[in-house]
Coordinates of C-alpha atoms and ligand atoms in Angstrom, one line a residue:
M209 CA 0.0 -0.3 -0.1
S210 CA 1.2 3.3 -0.9
K211 CA 2.0 5.9 1.9
L212 CA -0.8 8.0 0.7
A213 CA -3.0 5.4 0.9
Q214 CA -1.8 4.2 4.5
L215 CA -2.3 8.3 5.4
K216 CA -5.8 8.2 3.9
S217 CA -6.9 5.1 5.8
R218 CA -5.5 6.5 9.1
M219 CA -7.5 9.9 8.5
E220 CA -10.7 7.7 7.8
Q221 CA -10.1 5.7 11.3
L222 CA -9.8 9.3 13.0
N223 CA -12.5 10.7 11.3
A224 CA -15.0 7.9 12.6
L225 CA -13.2 8.5 16.1
H226 CA -14.1 12.4 15.4
A227 CA -17.6 11.5 14.7
A228 CA -18.4 9.3 17.5
T229 CA -17.2 12.6 19.6
A230 CA -19.2 14.6 17.9
I231 CA -22.8 12.6 18.1
M232 CA -21.9 11.9 21.9
D233 CA -21.4 16.0 22.1
W234 CA -24.5 16.5 20.2
D235 CA -26.6 14.2 22.1
Q236 CA -25.4 15.8 25.5
Q237 CA -26.4 19.1 24.5
T238 CA -29.8 18.4 23.2
Y239 CA -31.5 14.8 24.7
M240 CA -28.9 13.1 27.4
P241 CA -30.5 13.0 30.7
K242 CA -28.9 14.7 33.6
G243 CA -27.3 11.5 35.0
G244 CA -25.7 10.7 31.7
A245 CA -23.2 13.8 32.4
S246 CA -20.0 11.9 34.1
A247 CA -20.1 8.7 32.1
R248 CA -20.4 10.9 29.2
A249 CA -17.4 13.1 29.9
Q250 CA -15.2 9.9 30.6
H251 CA -16.2 8.3 27.2
L252 CA -15.4 11.8 25.6
G253 CA -12.3 11.8 27.3
I254 CA -11.0 8.6 26.5
L255 CA -12.2 8.9 22.8
S256 CA -10.6 12.3 22.3
Q257 CA -7.3 11.2 23.9
L258 CA -7.3 8.1 21.8
A259 CA -7.6 10.2 18.6
H260 CA -5.2 12.6 19.9
E261 CA -2.6 10.1 20.5
T262 CA -3.4 8.1 17.0
F263 CA -2.7 11.7 15.2
T264 CA 0.2 13.2 16.6
D265 CA 2.1 9.4 16.6
D266 CA 5.3 9.8 14.7
S267 CA 4.1 7.3 12.4
T268 CA 1.8 10.1 11.0
G269 CA 4.6 12.1 10.4
E270 CA 6.5 9.4 8.5
L271 CA 2.9 9.1 6.2
L272 CA 3.1 12.3 5.4
E273 CA 6.5 12.6 4.5
G274 CA 6.1 9.7 2.1
A275 CA 3.0 10.5 0.6
K276 CA 4.4 14.2 -0.4
A277 CA 6.7 12.2 -2.6
E278 CA 3.4 10.6 -4.4
I279 CA 1.3 13.5 -4.9
E280 CA 0.6 15.3 -8.0
P281 CA 0.3 19.2 -7.1
G282 CA -2.9 20.9 -7.3
S283 CA -4.4 17.7 -6.8
N284 CA -7.2 16.5 -4.4
D285 CA -4.6 14.2 -3.0
A286 CA -2.4 17.4 -2.7
A287 CA -5.0 19.5 -0.8
I288 CA -5.5 16.4 1.6
V289 CA -1.7 16.2 2.5
R290 CA -1.5 20.1 2.8
N291 CA -4.8 19.9 5.5
V292 CA -3.1 17.1 7.3
K293 CA 0.5 18.5 7.7
R294 CA -0.9 21.9 8.8
D295 CA -3.1 20.1 11.6
F296 CA 0.0 17.6 12.3
D297 CA 2.3 20.5 12.5
L298 CA -0.2 22.7 15.1
S299 CA -0.4 19.7 17.1
R300 CA 3.1 19.0 17.4
K301 CA 4.8 22.3 17.8
I302 CA 3.3 23.1 21.3
P303 CA 4.9 20.8 23.8
S304 CA 2.3 18.2 25.8
D305 CA 3.3 19.5 29.0
L306 CA 2.0 22.9 28.0
V307 CA -1.2 21.4 26.5
G308 CA -1.7 19.4 29.6
E309 CA -1.1 22.8 31.8
K310 CA -3.5 24.9 29.4
S311 CA -6.2 21.9 29.8
R312 CA -6.0 22.1 33.6
L313 CA -6.1 25.9 33.9
S314 CA -9.0 26.0 31.7
S315 CA -10.8 24.0 33.9
E316 CA -9.9 25.8 36.6
A317 CA -10.2 29.2 35.0
H318 CA -13.9 28.0 33.9
E319 CA -15.1 27.9 37.2
S320 CA -13.0 31.0 38.5
W321 CA -14.7 32.8 35.5
V322 CA -18.2 31.5 36.3
H323 CA -17.9 32.5 40.0
A324 CA -16.2 36.0 39.0
R325 CA -19.2 36.7 36.3
A326 CA -21.7 35.9 39.0
T327 CA -20.3 38.0 41.8
N328 CA -19.2 40.7 39.8
D329 CA -15.6 40.3 41.0
F330 CA -12.9 40.5 38.4
A331 CA -10.1 40.7 40.7
S332 CA -10.7 37.1 42.0
F333 CA -10.6 36.2 38.1
A334 CA -7.2 38.2 37.0
P335 CA -4.2 35.8 38.7
T336 CA -5.9 33.0 36.4
L337 CA -6.5 34.9 33.5
E338 CA -3.0 36.4 33.5
R339 CA -1.8 32.9 33.5
M340 CA -4.2 32.0 30.7
F341 CA -2.6 34.9 28.5
E342 CA 1.2 33.5 29.7
I343 CA 0.2 30.5 28.4
A344 CA -0.9 31.8 25.0
R345 CA 1.9 33.7 24.8
Q346 CA 4.2 30.5 25.2
E347 CA 2.1 28.8 22.6
A348 CA 2.7 31.8 19.9
E349 CA 6.7 31.4 20.6
Y350 CA 6.0 27.8 19.8
L351 CA 4.2 27.9 16.9
G352 CA 6.3 30.8 15.6
Y353 CA 5.5 34.0 13.7
T354 CA 7.4 36.9 11.9
D355 CA 5.4 40.1 12.5
H356 CA 3.0 40.0 15.7
I357 CA 2.9 37.7 18.0
Y358 CA -1.1 37.5 17.7
D359 CA -0.5 36.0 14.0
A360 CA 0.3 32.8 15.7
L361 CA -2.6 32.7 17.6
L362 CA -5.2 33.8 15.0
D363 CA -3.6 31.4 12.5
M364 CA -5.1 28.6 14.6
Y365 CA -8.5 29.5 13.8
E366 CA -8.0 31.5 10.7
E367 CA -5.5 29.9 8.7
G368 CA -2.9 32.6 7.0
A369 CA -4.9 35.6 8.6
T370 CA -2.6 38.1 10.8
A371 CA -3.0 41.1 13.2
A372 CA -2.4 43.5 10.2
D373 CA -5.4 42.0 8.6
C374 CA -7.6 42.5 11.3
T375 CA -6.0 46.2 11.6
R376 CA -6.6 47.2 8.4
M377 CA -10.3 45.8 8.6
F378 CA -11.0 47.3 11.9
D379 CA -9.7 50.7 10.7
V380 CA -12.0 51.1 7.7
L381 CA -14.8 49.5 10.5
K382 CA -14.2 51.8 13.0
A383 CA -14.0 54.9 10.4
N384 CA -17.6 54.0 9.3
T385 CA -19.3 52.1 11.8
V386 CA -18.7 54.5 15.0
S387 CA -20.0 57.5 12.9
L388 CA -23.0 55.1 11.6
V389 CA -24.0 54.3 15.0
K390 CA -23.6 57.7 16.3
D391 CA -26.0 59.1 13.7
I392 CA -28.7 56.5 14.5
A393 CA -28.6 57.2 17.9
E394 CA -28.6 61.0 17.5
N395 CA -30.5 61.3 14.2
G396 CA -32.6 58.2 13.2
K397 CA -36.3 58.1 13.2
P398 CA -36.4 55.3 16.5
V399 CA -37.8 51.7 16.0
D400 CA -40.1 50.2 18.7
D401 CA -39.8 46.5 19.0
R402 CA -41.5 45.8 22.0
V403 CA -44.2 43.7 20.2
L404 CA -41.7 41.0 19.4
Y405 CA -41.3 40.0 22.9
G406 CA -43.8 37.8 24.4
D407 CA -44.9 34.3 25.4
W408 CA -44.5 32.8 21.8
E409 CA -45.9 29.2 21.3
V410 CA -42.9 26.8 21.0
E411 CA -44.8 24.5 18.8
K412 CA -45.6 27.5 16.2
Q413 CA -41.9 28.6 16.4
R414 CA -40.7 24.8 15.7
R415 CA -42.8 24.7 12.6
F416 CA -42.2 28.2 11.5
T417 CA -38.4 27.8 11.6
E418 CA -38.3 24.2 10.0
K419 CA -40.6 25.6 7.3
L420 CA -38.2 28.4 6.4
I421 CA -34.6 26.4 6.7
R422 CA -36.3 23.8 4.5
E423 CA -37.5 26.5 2.1
I424 CA -34.2 28.3 1.9
G425 CA -32.5 24.9 0.9
F426 CA -31.3 23.3 4.0
D427 CA -31.9 19.6 3.0
M428 CA -34.0 17.7 5.7
D429 CA -33.3 14.4 4.4
R430 CA -29.3 14.8 5.2
G431 CA -29.7 16.8 8.5
R432 CA -32.2 17.7 11.1
Q433 CA -33.3 20.6 13.8
D434 CA -33.7 20.1 17.7
T435 CA -33.4 22.5 20.3
A436 CA -30.5 23.4 22.7
P437 CA -29.6 26.0 25.3
H438 CA -27.2 27.7 22.8
P439 CA -27.9 27.3 19.0
F440 CA -25.1 25.1 17.3
C441 CA -24.7 23.3 13.9
T442 CA -22.6 19.9 14.0
G443 CA -21.8 17.1 11.8
W444 CA -20.3 14.1 10.8
S445 CA -21.1 13.4 7.5
V446 CA -22.2 15.2 4.1
G447 CA -25.4 13.2 4.6
D448 CA -26.1 14.6 8.4
I449 CA -25.7 17.7 9.3
R450 CA -27.3 18.5 12.7
L451 CA -28.6 22.1 14.0
T452 CA -30.1 23.3 17.0
T453 CA -32.5 26.3 17.9
R454 CA -33.8 27.8 20.9
F455 CA -37.2 29.3 21.9
K456 CA -37.2 32.4 23.7
D457 CA -39.2 35.5 24.6
Y458 CA -37.7 37.4 21.8
L459 CA -39.4 35.8 18.9
G460 CA -36.2 36.5 16.5
S461 CA -34.2 34.5 18.8
A462 CA -35.7 31.5 17.3
I463 CA -35.9 32.5 13.9
F464 CA -32.7 34.3 13.3
G465 CA -30.8 31.4 15.1
S466 CA -32.4 28.9 12.7
L467 CA -31.4 31.0 9.7
H468 CA -28.2 31.3 11.1
E469 CA -27.4 27.4 12.0
A470 CA -28.9 26.7 8.6
G471 CA -26.2 28.5 6.6
H472 CA -23.6 26.7 8.2
G473 CA -25.5 23.7 8.0
M474 CA -26.1 24.0 4.0
Y475 CA -22.3 25.3 3.6
E476 CA -21.4 21.5 5.4
Q477 CA -24.0 19.9 3.2
G478 CA -22.5 21.6 0.2
S479 CA -19.2 19.7 0.0
P480 CA -19.1 17.0 -2.8
M481 CA -20.4 13.4 -1.5
E482 CA -17.0 12.0 -2.7
W483 CA -15.1 14.1 -0.3
D484 CA -17.5 12.7 2.9
R485 CA -15.4 11.3 5.7
T486 CA -12.1 13.0 3.9
P487 CA -10.0 15.8 5.3
L488 CA -11.6 17.6 2.2
A489 CA -15.2 17.8 3.5
G490 CA -16.7 20.6 5.5
G491 CA -16.3 24.6 6.0
V492 CA -12.4 25.9 5.4
S493 CA -12.2 28.0 7.9
L494 CA -14.2 29.6 10.8
G495 CA -14.4 33.4 9.0
V496 CA -15.8 31.8 6.2
H497 CA -18.0 29.7 8.0
E498 CA -19.2 32.4 9.5
S499 CA -19.9 34.5 6.4
Q500 CA -22.3 31.7 5.4
S501 CA -24.4 31.9 8.6
R502 CA -24.2 35.6 8.4
T503 CA -25.3 35.5 4.6
W504 CA -28.6 33.5 5.6
E505 CA -29.3 35.0 8.8
N506 CA -28.8 38.8 7.9
I507 CA -28.3 39.3 3.9
V508 CA -31.3 36.9 3.0
G509 CA -33.4 36.8 6.2
R510 CA -33.3 40.5 7.6
S511 CA -34.0 41.7 4.1
K512 CA -37.6 43.1 3.1
A513 CA -37.8 40.9 0.2
F514 CA -37.9 37.9 2.5
W515 CA -40.5 39.4 4.5
K516 CA -42.8 40.3 2.0
R517 CA -42.6 36.8 1.1
Y518 CA -42.9 35.3 4.9
L519 CA -44.6 37.9 7.3
P520 CA -48.2 36.5 6.1
S521 CA -47.5 33.3 7.5
L522 CA -45.8 34.5 10.5
R523 CA -48.8 36.8 11.5
S524 CA -51.3 34.0 10.6
E525 CA -49.4 32.0 13.3
F526 CA -48.8 34.5 15.5
L527 CA -51.6 37.2 15.8
A528 CA -50.0 39.8 18.2
L529 CA -48.6 40.7 14.9
Q530 CA -51.5 41.1 13.0
A531 CA -51.2 45.0 12.9
Y532 CA -47.8 45.2 11.6
D533 CA -47.1 45.3 7.9
V534 CA -43.8 44.5 5.8
D535 CA -42.4 47.9 6.8
Q536 CA -42.9 48.1 10.1
F537 CA -41.7 44.3 10.9
Y538 CA -38.4 44.9 8.4
R539 CA -37.7 48.2 10.8
M540 CA -38.2 46.1 13.9
I541 CA -35.6 43.1 12.9
N542 CA -33.2 45.7 12.0
K543 CA -33.2 47.6 15.2
V544 CA -29.8 49.2 16.0
E545 CA -28.8 49.5 19.5
P546 CA -25.4 50.0 20.9
S547 CA -25.9 47.8 23.9
L548 CA -23.2 45.8 26.4
I549 CA -23.4 42.4 25.1
R550 CA -21.8 41.0 22.0
V551 CA -24.0 38.1 21.6
E552 CA -27.2 40.4 21.7
A553 CA -25.6 43.0 19.1
D554 CA -27.3 43.6 16.0
E555 CA -25.4 43.6 12.5
V556 CA -24.2 47.3 12.5
T557 CA -22.6 47.7 16.3
Y558 CA -21.7 43.6 16.4
N559 CA -18.0 44.4 14.9
L560 CA -17.6 47.2 17.3
H561 CA -17.6 44.4 20.3
V562 CA -15.1 42.2 18.5
L563 CA -12.7 45.4 17.8
V564 CA -12.6 46.3 21.8
R565 CA -11.7 42.6 22.2
F566 CA -8.9 42.5 19.5
E567 CA -7.4 45.7 20.9
I568 CA -7.4 44.1 24.3
E569 CA -5.9 40.9 23.3
C570 CA -3.5 42.4 21.6
D571 CA -2.2 45.1 24.3
V572 CA -2.2 42.6 26.8
L573 CA -0.4 39.7 24.8
T574 CA 2.3 42.7 24.2
K575 CA 2.5 43.3 27.9
K576 CA 1.3 47.0 26.5
L577 CA -1.8 46.5 29.1
D578 CA -1.7 44.8 32.5
V579 CA -4.5 42.2 33.1
R580 CA -5.2 44.0 36.4
D581 CA -6.2 47.1 34.4
L582 CA -8.0 45.5 31.7
P583 CA -11.3 46.3 33.2
A584 CA -10.7 50.3 32.8
A585 CA -9.5 49.6 29.1
W586 CA -12.5 47.7 28.4
N587 CA -15.2 50.3 29.8
A588 CA -13.0 53.3 28.1
K589 CA -13.3 51.5 24.8
Y590 CA -17.1 50.8 25.3
K591 CA -17.5 54.2 25.9
E592 CA -15.6 55.4 23.1
Y593 CA -16.7 53.0 20.4
L594 CA -20.3 52.3 21.3
G595 CA -21.1 55.1 23.7
V596 CA -22.2 53.4 26.4
D597 CA -21.5 53.3 30.2
V598 CA -20.6 49.8 31.2
P599 CA -22.0 49.5 34.8
N600 CA -20.2 46.3 36.0
D601 CA -17.5 43.8 34.9
S602 CA -20.2 41.0 34.7
Q603 CA -22.0 42.8 31.9
G604 CA -18.3 44.0 30.9
C605 CA -15.5 42.3 30.6
L606 CA -16.6 39.2 31.8
Q607 CA -19.3 38.2 29.7
D608 CA -17.6 36.1 27.3
V609 CA -16.1 32.3 28.1
H610 CA -13.5 32.6 25.7
W611 CA -10.4 33.6 27.6
S612 CA -11.2 31.3 30.3
M613 CA -11.1 28.5 27.7
G614 CA -7.9 29.7 26.4
S615 CA -9.5 31.0 23.2
I616 CA -7.2 34.4 22.8
G617 CA -7.0 35.2 19.2
Y618 CA -10.5 33.8 18.0
F619 CA -12.8 36.8 18.3
P620 CA -11.6 38.7 15.0
T621 CA -13.0 35.4 12.9
Y622 CA -16.7 36.5 13.8
S623 CA -16.3 40.1 12.1
M624 CA -14.5 38.3 9.4
G625 CA -17.6 36.6 9.0
N626 CA -19.5 39.4 8.7
L627 CA -17.3 41.1 6.1
L628 CA -17.0 38.3 3.9
S629 CA -20.4 37.6 4.0
Y630 CA -21.1 41.1 2.1
Q631 CA -18.2 40.5 0.0
F632 CA -19.2 37.4 -1.6
W633 CA -22.8 38.9 -1.8
A634 CA -21.5 41.6 -4.0
C635 CA -19.8 38.9 -6.2
L636 CA -23.2 37.0 -6.1
R637 CA -25.3 39.9 -7.1
R638 CA -23.0 40.8 -10.2
D639 CA -24.0 37.0 -11.3
L640 CA -27.5 36.8 -10.5
G641 CA -28.6 40.3 -11.0
D642 CA -32.1 41.2 -8.8
T643 CA -31.5 39.2 -6.1
D644 CA -34.7 40.8 -4.0
A645 CA -36.9 39.3 -6.5
L646 CA -35.7 36.0 -6.4
I647 CA -35.9 36.3 -2.6
E648 CA -39.4 37.3 -2.6
K649 CA -40.8 34.8 -4.8
G650 CA -39.0 32.1 -2.8
E651 CA -36.5 31.5 -5.5
F652 CA -33.5 30.3 -3.6
A653 CA -32.4 27.5 -5.8
P654 CA -30.1 30.2 -7.7
I655 CA -28.6 31.8 -4.7
L656 CA -27.8 28.5 -3.2
G657 CA -26.7 27.0 -6.3
W658 CA -24.0 30.0 -6.6
L659 CA -22.8 29.7 -3.2
R660 CA -22.6 26.1 -3.7
E661 CA -20.7 26.2 -6.8
N662 CA -18.6 28.9 -5.7
I663 CA -17.9 28.0 -2.0
Y664 CA -19.3 25.1 -0.4
S665 CA -18.3 22.5 -3.2
K666 CA -14.5 23.6 -2.8
G667 CA -14.7 22.0 0.9
K668 CA -11.4 22.3 2.4
K669 CA -9.4 22.4 -0.7
Y670 CA -7.9 25.5 -0.9
P671 CA -6.6 28.0 2.0
P672 CA -9.3 30.3 3.1
K673 CA -7.3 33.5 1.9
E674 CA -6.9 31.9 -1.7
L675 CA -10.5 30.8 -1.6
V676 CA -11.7 34.5 -1.3
M677 CA -9.4 35.8 -3.9
Q678 CA -10.8 33.1 -6.1
V679 CA -14.2 33.9 -5.5
T680 CA -14.1 37.7 -5.1
G681 CA -10.9 38.8 -7.0
K682 CA -9.7 40.6 -3.8
P683 CA -8.5 39.9 -0.4
M684 CA -10.7 39.8 2.6
G685 CA -11.9 43.8 3.0
A686 CA -14.4 45.9 4.8
E687 CA -15.5 48.0 1.9
D688 CA -18.6 45.9 0.5
Y689 CA -19.8 45.4 4.2
V690 CA -19.6 49.1 5.0
T691 CA -21.2 50.1 1.8
A692 CA -24.1 47.7 2.3
L693 CA -24.8 48.8 5.6
N694 CA -24.7 52.3 5.0
A695 CA -27.4 52.0 2.5
K696 CA -29.4 49.6 4.2
Y697 CA -29.6 51.3 7.7
R698 CA -29.6 55.1 6.2
E699 CA -33.0 54.2 4.7
I700 CA -34.1 52.3 7.7
Y701 CA -33.6 55.2 10.0
H702 CA -34.2 57.7 7.5
L703 CA -30.9 59.2 7.6
S704 CA -29.8 61.5 4.7
Ligands
ZN185 ZN1 -22.2 31.0 13.5

């Protein structure tokens, strides 16, 4: 058997182990009874360790070396070897004692963070957080970088992305969004969306959201939607992709949560079936993945055309909405409000929340900012960029789970997703013409078809930066996003 064939067979075994852990994790978040928790943690721990040991074994490195000599440049096999090599290098560069230390600190830090957030006590969390940042610094040194320490960390989540890319993107965002948000707050015609908060029947929400995701093109023969406290998308085969949603007081929670996760899901379902269970199937990076959830949630799902089609059926399910027309509903679901909490932020202010986190991460990593002074820096930036006063650290720098898990360098991928969604969409519109007319008629197939052909069917064959160049002819930038958002929200808020 050739080295390449052996490498592929090893990856198939690992894929089966990952599938098992993914199914167990999905079950844990959806249906598992409380009593299953302790056994599930044990099972997951053992399977994950087995997968990690198999993958990082010296023999994987030998197979990789051998396979390299057997592949044709540019072929699918070359892409498989490239992907496996990248993951192998990432997992081998960091010494196992540092991996162990991080994993121990993570569980300790998680508890400390939960407690600090509940009691609004940043000082008790600060020493743990400082150690977490120190581990991140060490990780970055082992991984290596040329320009900025941040590059090494960000690359783990978004291959090839750098702090300079982020700075470039945030400079454009800062220059445009901060002033738009200010203009909306000071001169915009106010939006009252109180009617969207109520006691909505769960069964009706379930039916309605399933109808939406089926009609936009999520294939229910190759996936399903269930409920979980935090919406997510997972999967273990191109033929089996799982979405979750949640039903809350805010009617938009389920609707936009479902559309968001269906966007992730359709990306996963769009990989070629012959790549199933290989390292080529699935989304290429966090940023590109998020661009697809945002496309269906925001660009399609928060458009007026979409609700010209669906508001009548929503109104017939939920009588409280009967007095509202499409224009009113469209304004309500696009309400912009500078707020404290990132996960509740609207499309316009969202990236400013990310900007705060990016700048703080850079400053702490480079020791420009001491962890003890983090809350003050956080609050000052919220005031400057969003115009809001942070009343306490629980609603401020303690709100996100990421740092306690050691996920430092992760946040910018959310903004990359927002930017890329509009950058891809600008190209899609050039090719398809009047997308509003298609959406209003419920003709989603040409839209999904375009995304499949240009993005989904490429799976992980090309690195994300290369994919963006191929599809849009330029590197990731904020221009399309800024143009689209200004046009949309100046109209909604009656600004000149
Ligand atoms: Zn997402």
